[in-house]
Coordinates of N, CA and C in Angstrom, one line a residue:
M54 N 74.6 141.4 67.7 CA 74.7 142.1 69.1 C 74.5 140.8 69.9
K55 N 73.7 140.0 69.7 CA 73.3 139.0 70.7 C 74.6 137.9 70.8
M56 N 75.3 137.7 69.5 CA 76.3 136.9 69.3 C 77.4 137.5 70.1
Q57 N 77.6 138.8 70.1 CA 78.6 139.5 71.1 C 78.5 139.1 72.4
W58 N 77.3 139.4 72.9 CA 77.0 139.2 74.2 C 77.0 137.8 74.7
L59 N 76.9 136.8 73.9 CA 77.1 135.2 74.1 C 78.6 135.1 74.2
G60 N 79.4 135.8 73.4 CA 80.9 135.5 73.4 C 81.4 136.1 74.5
V61 N 81.0 137.1 75.3 CA 81.4 137.9 76.5 C 81.0 137.0 77.6
A62 N 79.7 136.4 77.6 CA 79.2 135.4 78.6 C 80.3 134.2 78.7
V63 N 80.5 133.8 77.7 CA 81.3 132.6 77.6 C 82.8 132.8 78.0
G64 N 83.4 134.0 77.5 CA 84.6 134.2 77.9 C 84.6 134.4 79.5
A65 N 83.8 135.2 80.0 CA 83.7 135.5 81.5 C 83.4 134.1 82.3
T66 N 82.7 133.1 81.8 CA 82.5 132.1 82.5 C 83.7 131.2 82.3
A67 N 84.7 131.4 81.3 CA 85.8 130.6 81.4 C 86.8 131.1 82.1
C68 N 86.9 132.5 82.2 CA 87.9 133.3 83.3 C 87.4 132.7 84.6
L69 N 86.1 132.9 85.0 CA 85.8 132.5 86.1 C 86.2 131.1 86.8
I70 N 86.0 130.0 85.7 CA 86.2 128.8 86.0 C 87.7 128.6 86.2
G71 N 88.5 129.3 85.4 CA 89.9 129.2 85.4 C 90.6 129.9 86.9
T72 N 89.7 130.9 87.3 CA 90.3 131.6 88.5 C 90.0 130.5 89.9
M73 N 88.7 129.8 89.8 CA 88.3 129.0 90.9 C 89.3 127.8 90.9
L74 N 89.5 127.2 89.7 CA 90.4 126.3 89.7 C 91.9 126.6 90.4
V75 N 92.4 127.7 90.0 CA 93.8 128.2 90.3 C 93.7 128.2 91.7
A76 N 92.5 128.8 92.3 CA 92.3 129.3 93.9 C 92.3 127.8 94.5
Q77 N 91.8 127.0 93.8 CA 91.6 125.6 94.7 C 93.1 124.8 94.5
T78 N 93.9 125.1 93.7 CA 95.3 124.4 93.6 C 96.1 124.8 94.9
P79 N 96.4 123.8 95.8 CA 97.3 124.2 96.8 C 98.8 124.6 96.4
A80 N 99.3 125.5 97.0 CA 100.5 126.1 96.6 C 101.7 125.1 96.9
K81 N 102.6 124.9 96.0 CA 103.8 124.0 96.4 C 104.5 124.6 97.3
K82 N 105.0 123.9 98.1 CA 105.6 124.0 99.5 C 107.3 123.9 99.1
S83 N 108.1 124.6 99.7 CA 109.6 124.5 99.5 C 110.0 124.2 100.6
G84 N 111.3 123.8 100.8 CA 111.9 123.2 102.1 C 111.3 122.0 102.7
S85 N 111.3 122.1 104.1 CA 111.2 120.6 104.5 C 109.6 120.4 104.7
G86 N 108.6 121.2 104.4 CA 107.0 121.1 104.6 C 106.7 121.2 105.8
I87 N 107.5 121.5 107.0 CA 107.2 121.6 108.4 C 106.6 122.9 108.4
L88 N 105.5 123.0 108.9 CA 105.0 124.4 109.4 C 105.9 125.1 110.4
Q89 N 105.9 126.1 110.5 CA 107.0 127.0 111.3 C 108.1 126.5 111.8
P90 N 109.0 126.1 110.6 CA 110.3 125.6 110.9 C 111.2 126.3 112.0
Q91 N 110.9 127.7 112.3 CA 111.8 128.3 113.2 C 111.8 127.8 114.6
M92 N 110.4 126.9 114.8 CA 110.1 126.4 116.1 C 111.0 125.0 116.4
T93 N 111.9 124.9 117.0 CA 112.9 123.9 117.0 C 112.8 122.8 118.5
V94 N 113.1 121.8 118.1 CA 113.3 120.9 119.3 C 114.8 121.4 119.8
A95 N 114.6 121.3 121.2 CA 115.6 121.6 122.3 C 116.9 120.6 122.0
A96 N 118.1 121.2 122.2 CA 119.2 120.7 121.8 C 119.3 119.2 122.6
D97 N 118.7 118.7 123.7 CA 118.6 117.5 124.4 C 117.5 116.8 124.0
G98 N 116.8 117.2 122.9 CA 115.6 116.6 122.5 C 115.5 115.6 121.3
G99 N 116.8 115.3 120.9 CA 117.2 114.3 119.9 C 117.0 115.0 118.5
T100 N 117.6 114.2 117.5 CA 117.7 114.5 116.1 C 116.9 113.7 115.4
Y101 N 116.6 113.8 114.1 CA 116.0 112.8 113.3 C 116.9 111.7 112.9
E102 N 118.3 111.9 112.9 CA 119.3 110.9 112.7 C 119.5 110.3 114.0
K103 N 119.5 110.8 115.3 CA 119.4 110.4 116.6 C 118.6 110.6 117.3
P104 N 117.3 109.9 117.3 CA 116.2 110.2 118.1 C 116.6 110.2 119.7
M105 N 115.8 110.9 120.6 CA 115.9 110.9 122.0 C 115.8 109.5 122.4
G106 N 114.7 108.7 121.9 CA 114.6 107.3 122.5 C 113.4 106.5 121.5
K107 N 112.8 105.5 122.0 CA 111.8 104.7 121.4 C 110.7 104.4 122.0
L108 N 109.5 104.6 121.2 CA 108.3 104.3 121.6 C 107.7 103.1 120.9
G109 N 106.7 102.2 121.8 CA 106.2 101.0 120.9 C 107.0 99.9 120.8
E110 N 106.2 98.7 120.8 CA 106.8 97.3 120.6 C 106.8 96.8 119.1
A111 N 107.9 96.3 118.5 CA 107.7 95.9 117.3 C 106.7 94.8 117.0
V112 N 106.2 94.9 115.9 CA 104.8 94.2 115.5 C 105.3 93.3 114.0
T113 N 104.9 92.2 113.8 CA 105.1 91.5 112.7 C 104.0 91.4 111.9
A114 N 104.5 91.4 110.6 CA 103.2 91.4 109.3 C 102.1 90.6 109.8
G115 N 102.2 89.5 110.3 CA 101.1 88.6 110.6 C 100.3 89.1 111.9
E116 N 100.8 89.9 112.5 CA 100.3 90.3 113.9 C 100.1 91.8 114.1
V117 N 99.7 92.4 113.1 CA 99.6 93.8 113.2 C 98.5 94.5 114.4
W118 N 97.5 93.9 114.7 CA 96.4 94.2 115.5 C 96.4 93.1 116.6
S119 N 96.1 93.7 117.7 CA 95.9 92.9 119.0 C 94.7 92.3 119.1
A120 N 94.5 91.2 120.0 CA 93.1 90.3 120.0 C 91.9 91.3 120.5
T121 N 92.3 92.4 121.1 CA 91.2 93.2 121.5 C 90.8 94.0 120.2
T122 N 91.6 94.4 119.4 CA 91.2 95.2 118.0 C 90.6 94.1 117.2
I123 N 91.0 93.1 117.1 CA 90.4 92.2 116.2 C 88.6 91.8 116.7
G124 N 88.7 91.6 118.0 CA 87.6 91.3 118.6 C 86.4 92.4 118.6
A125 N 86.9 93.7 118.5 CA 86.1 94.9 118.4 C 85.7 95.2 116.9
A126 N 86.4 94.6 116.1 CA 86.5 95.2 114.7 C 85.1 94.6 114.2
V127 N 84.4 95.1 112.9 CA 83.0 94.7 112.5 C 83.3 93.3 111.9
D128 N 82.4 92.4 112.3 CA 82.6 91.1 112.1 C 84.0 90.4 112.2
G129 N 84.6 91.0 113.2 CA 86.0 90.5 113.6 C 87.2 90.7 112.6
K130 N 86.9 91.5 111.7 CA 87.9 91.7 110.4 C 88.1 93.3 110.5
P131 N 89.4 93.6 111.2 CA 89.8 94.9 110.9 C 90.2 95.3 109.5
N132 N 90.1 96.8 109.4 CA 90.2 97.2 107.9 C 91.4 96.4 107.5
P133 N 91.3 96.1 106.3 CA 92.5 95.6 105.5 C 93.9 96.8 105.1
G134 N 94.8 96.1 105.0 CA 95.9 97.1 104.6 C 96.8 97.6 105.4
A135 N 96.5 97.4 107.0 CA 97.5 97.7 107.9 C 99.0 97.2 107.9
K136 N 99.8 97.8 108.3 CA 101.2 97.1 108.1 C 102.2 97.5 109.2
P137 N 103.2 96.8 109.5 CA 103.9 97.2 110.8 C 104.7 98.6 110.1
I138 N 105.2 99.4 111.0 CA 105.9 100.6 110.6 C 106.8 101.1 111.9
T139 N 108.2 101.6 111.4 CA 109.0 102.5 112.4 C 109.0 103.6 111.8
V140 N 108.8 104.8 112.4 CA 108.8 106.2 111.8 C 109.5 107.2 112.8
T141 N 110.3 108.1 112.5 CA 111.0 108.8 113.4 C 110.4 110.2 113.2
G142 N 110.2 111.2 114.4 CA 109.5 112.4 114.4 C 109.5 113.0 115.6
E143 N 108.8 114.2 115.7 CA 108.6 115.0 117.0 C 107.4 114.7 117.1
I144 N 107.3 114.3 118.5 CA 105.9 114.5 119.4 C 105.3 115.7 119.5
V145 N 104.3 116.0 118.6 CA 103.5 117.2 118.8 C 102.1 117.1 119.0
D146 N 101.6 118.2 119.5 CA 100.2 118.2 119.8 C 99.3 118.5 118.2
F147 N 98.8 117.1 117.8 CA 98.1 117.4 116.6 C 97.1 118.6 116.2
S148 N 96.6 119.0 117.2 CA 95.5 120.1 117.2 C 96.2 121.4 116.8
C149 N 97.2 121.8 117.8 CA 97.9 122.9 117.8 C 99.0 123.1 116.5
Y150 N 99.5 122.0 116.0 CA 100.3 122.0 115.0 C 99.5 122.2 113.8
L151 N 98.2 121.7 113.6 CA 97.6 121.8 112.3 C 96.8 123.2 112.3
Q152 N 96.5 123.8 113.6 CA 95.9 124.8 113.4 C 96.6 125.9 113.5
I153 N 97.9 126.2 114.2 CA 98.7 127.4 114.2 C 100.2 127.0 114.1
G154 N 100.4 125.7 113.7 CA 102.0 125.4 113.3 C 103.0 125.3 114.6
K155 N 102.3 125.2 115.7 CA 103.0 125.3 116.7 C 103.8 123.8 117.2
H156 N 105.1 123.7 117.6 CA 105.8 122.7 118.1 C 107.0 122.9 118.3
G157 N 107.9 122.1 118.8 CA 109.2 122.5 119.4 C 109.2 122.7 120.8
E158 N 110.3 123.0 121.2 CA 110.5 123.3 122.7 C 109.6 124.6 123.3
K159 N 109.6 125.5 122.4 CA 108.8 126.6 122.9 C 107.4 126.4 123.1
H160 N 106.8 125.2 122.6 CA 105.5 124.9 122.5 C 105.2 123.5 123.6
R161 N 106.4 123.0 124.0 CA 106.3 121.9 124.8 C 105.3 122.1 126.1
A162 N 105.2 123.0 126.8 CA 104.4 123.1 128.0 C 103.0 123.2 127.6
C163 N 102.6 123.8 126.5 CA 101.3 124.0 125.9 C 100.8 122.6 125.4
G164 N 101.9 121.8 124.6 CA 101.6 120.7 124.1 C 101.2 119.6 125.4
Q165 N 102.1 119.9 126.4 CA 101.8 118.9 127.6 C 100.4 119.0 128.1
K166 N 100.0 120.3 128.3 CA 98.7 120.5 128.8 C 97.6 120.2 127.9
C167 N 97.8 120.2 126.6 CA 96.9 119.7 125.6 C 96.6 118.1 125.7
F168 N 97.8 117.6 125.8 CA 97.6 116.1 125.7 C 96.9 115.6 127.3
K169 N 97.2 116.3 128.3 CA 96.6 116.1 129.6 C 95.1 116.3 129.4
N170 N 94.7 117.0 128.6 CA 93.2 117.3 128.4 C 92.6 116.6 127.2
G171 N 93.3 115.6 126.8 CA 92.8 115.0 125.7 C 93.0 115.3 124.3
Q172 N 93.8 116.2 123.9 CA 93.8 116.5 122.6 C 94.8 115.5 122.0
P173 N 94.5 115.3 120.3 CA 95.3 114.1 120.0 C 96.7 114.3 119.7
I174 N 97.4 113.3 119.8 CA 98.8 113.1 119.7 C 99.6 112.8 118.3
G175 N 100.4 113.7 118.0 CA 101.0 113.6 116.5 C 102.3 113.2 116.5
L176 N 102.9 113.0 115.2 CA 104.2 112.6 115.2 C 104.6 113.4 113.8
L177 N 105.5 114.4 113.9 CA 105.8 115.0 112.9 C 107.2 114.5 112.4
T178 N 107.2 114.1 111.0 CA 108.5 113.7 110.5 C 109.4 114.6 109.8
K179 N 110.6 114.4 109.4 CA 111.5 115.3 109.0 C 111.1 116.1 107.6
N180 N 110.1 115.3 106.8 CA 109.8 115.7 105.5 C 108.3 116.6 105.6
G181 N 107.8 116.6 107.0 CA 106.5 117.2 107.2 C 105.4 116.5 107.3
S182 N 105.5 115.2 107.2 CA 104.5 114.3 107.1 C 104.1 114.2 108.8
L183 N 102.5 114.1 108.9 CA 102.1 114.2 110.3 C 101.3 112.8 110.2
Y184 N 101.5 112.3 111.6 CA 100.7 111.1 111.9 C 99.9 111.3 113.1
M185 N 98.9 110.6 113.2 CA 98.3 110.5 114.6 C 98.7 109.4 115.2
L186 N 98.9 109.5 116.5 CA 99.5 108.4 117.4 C 98.4 108.0 118.3
M187 N 98.0 106.9 118.6 CA 97.1 106.1 119.2 C 97.8 104.9 119.9
E188 N 97.1 104.5 121.1 CA 97.4 103.1 121.4 C 96.8 102.1 120.6
E189 N 97.2 100.8 120.5 CA 96.7 99.9 119.4 C 95.6 99.2 120.2
E190 N 95.9 98.7 121.5 CA 95.0 98.0 122.1 C 93.7 98.5 122.3
H191 N 92.7 98.1 121.4 CA 91.3 98.9 121.3 C 90.3 98.8 122.6
D192 N 90.2 97.7 123.2 CA 89.3 97.7 124.3 C 90.1 98.3 125.6
L193 N 91.4 98.0 125.6 CA 92.1 98.9 126.9 C 92.3 100.2 126.8
R194 N 92.5 100.7 125.4 CA 92.7 102.0 125.3 C 91.1 102.8 125.5
R195 N 90.0 101.9 125.3 CA 88.7 102.6 125.4 C 88.5 102.7 126.8
D196 N 88.9 101.6 127.8 CA 88.8 101.6 129.1 C 89.5 102.4 130.0
G197 N 90.6 103.1 129.4 CA 91.7 103.9 130.3 C 92.6 102.9 130.6
L198 N 93.0 101.7 130.2 CA 94.0 101.0 130.8 C 95.2 100.9 130.0
T199 N 95.4 102.1 129.1 CA 96.9 102.0 128.5 C 97.4 103.5 129.2
D200 N 98.8 103.3 128.9 CA 99.6 104.7 129.5 C 100.5 105.2 128.5
F201 N 100.3 105.2 127.0 CA 100.8 105.9 126.0 C 100.7 107.3 126.3
R202 N 99.5 108.1 126.4 CA 99.5 109.3 126.8 C 100.3 109.8 127.7
S203 N 100.6 109.4 128.9 CA 101.7 109.8 129.8 C 103.0 109.7 129.2
A204 N 103.4 108.7 128.3 CA 104.8 108.7 127.4 C 104.8 110.0 126.5
A205 N 103.5 110.1 125.9 CA 103.6 111.2 125.1 C 103.7 112.6 125.9
V206 N 103.1 112.8 126.8 CA 103.4 113.9 127.7 C 104.7 114.1 128.0
D207 N 105.6 113.0 128.4 CA 107.1 112.9 128.7 C 107.7 113.5 127.8
H208 N 107.4 112.9 126.5 CA 108.2 113.3 125.4 C 107.7 114.4 124.5
T209 N 106.9 115.2 124.9 CA 106.3 116.3 124.0 C 107.6 117.1 123.4
A210 N 107.5 117.4 122.1 CA 108.5 118.2 121.5 C 110.0 117.3 121.4
H211 N 110.2 116.2 121.6 CA 111.2 115.3 121.6 C 111.0 114.5 120.4
I212 N 112.2 114.3 119.5 CA 112.1 113.5 118.3 C 112.4 112.2 118.7
M213 N 111.5 111.2 118.4 CA 111.5 109.8 118.9 C 111.4 109.0 117.8
E214 N 111.7 107.6 118.0 CA 111.5 106.4 117.2 C 110.1 105.8 117.6
V215 N 109.2 105.9 116.7 CA 108.0 104.9 117.1 C 107.6 104.0 116.3
T216 N 107.1 102.9 116.8 CA 107.1 101.8 116.3 C 105.5 101.2 116.4
G217 N 104.7 100.9 115.5 CA 103.4 100.2 115.8 C 102.8 99.9 114.4
T218 N 101.4 99.8 114.3 CA 100.7 99.5 113.1 C 100.5 100.9 112.1
L219 N 100.6 101.0 111.1 CA 100.3 101.9 110.2 C 99.0 101.7 109.3
W220 N 98.0 102.6 109.6 CA 96.7 102.6 108.9 C 96.5 103.8 108.5
A221 N 96.1 104.0 107.2 CA 95.9 105.3 106.3 C 94.5 105.4 105.7
H222 N 93.8 106.1 105.6 CA 92.7 106.3 104.9 C 92.3 107.5 104.6
N223 N 92.1 108.0 103.3 CA 91.5 109.3 102.7 C 92.7 110.2 103.2
G224 N 94.0 110.0 103.2 CA 94.9 111.2 103.4 C 95.4 111.4 105.1
I225 N 94.6 110.6 105.9 CA 94.9 110.5 107.3 C 95.8 109.3 107.6
N226 N 96.8 109.7 108.2 CA 97.8 108.6 108.5 C 97.7 108.5 110.3
A227 N 98.0 107.2 110.5 CA 97.6 106.9 112.0 C 98.7 105.7 112.4
V228 N 99.4 105.9 113.4 CA 100.3 105.0 113.9 C 99.8 104.4 115.3
Y229 N 99.4 103.1 115.3 CA 98.8 102.7 116.5 C 99.9 101.9 117.5
V230 N 100.3 102.5 118.4 CA 101.5 101.9 119.1 C 101.2 101.1 120.4
H231 N 101.8 99.9 120.0 CA 101.7 98.7 120.9 C 102.5 98.8 122.1
G232 N 102.0 98.0 123.1 CA 102.9 97.9 124.4 C 102.9 99.0 125.5
F233 N 101.7 99.7 125.5 CA 101.4 100.6 126.7 C 100.2 100.1 127.4
T234 N 100.0 98.7 127.6 CA 99.0 98.3 128.6 C 99.5 98.7 130.1
K235 N 98.6 99.4 130.8 CA 98.9 99.4 132.3 C 99.0 98.1 132.9
K236 N 100.4 97.9 133.8 CA 100.5 96.7 134.3 C 99.7 96.5 135.6

């Protein structure tokens, strides 16, 4: 009798562990991987093949970070592995997109309000990848001497080609956009 209960307990435990593992396995996505794909960019907002415009200045492999970023880095050494990148995608409100899947022309006014109130700026690619977008120039960004945020407000829900420095860590992708220092 004791062995039967032991067998039942082992079986129940194995079933519970299996259920927990299946519950934690992300479901495979079909299609583009974009949340709420019915929310689309306006006809004049560009396409992934023909973006509406460009944001950011080209960087070279040896100069991926500005002098202010290097100066602000721990021991003057930014985290290794950054590289130049040019990526095309829709300018989205990172927060609204991740929280409720909102993007596209119908979300433009809300996204603009969110950007004006400090919400993070995102870039949504054709395959559903999401990048956080930030000004690259560290001290200038910190001191409010950059104007990338206003460019993002102007191009919310537009598909744009963005150039900058790519840095990724633990699944978070960021593009630091160069060239938006206030004159």
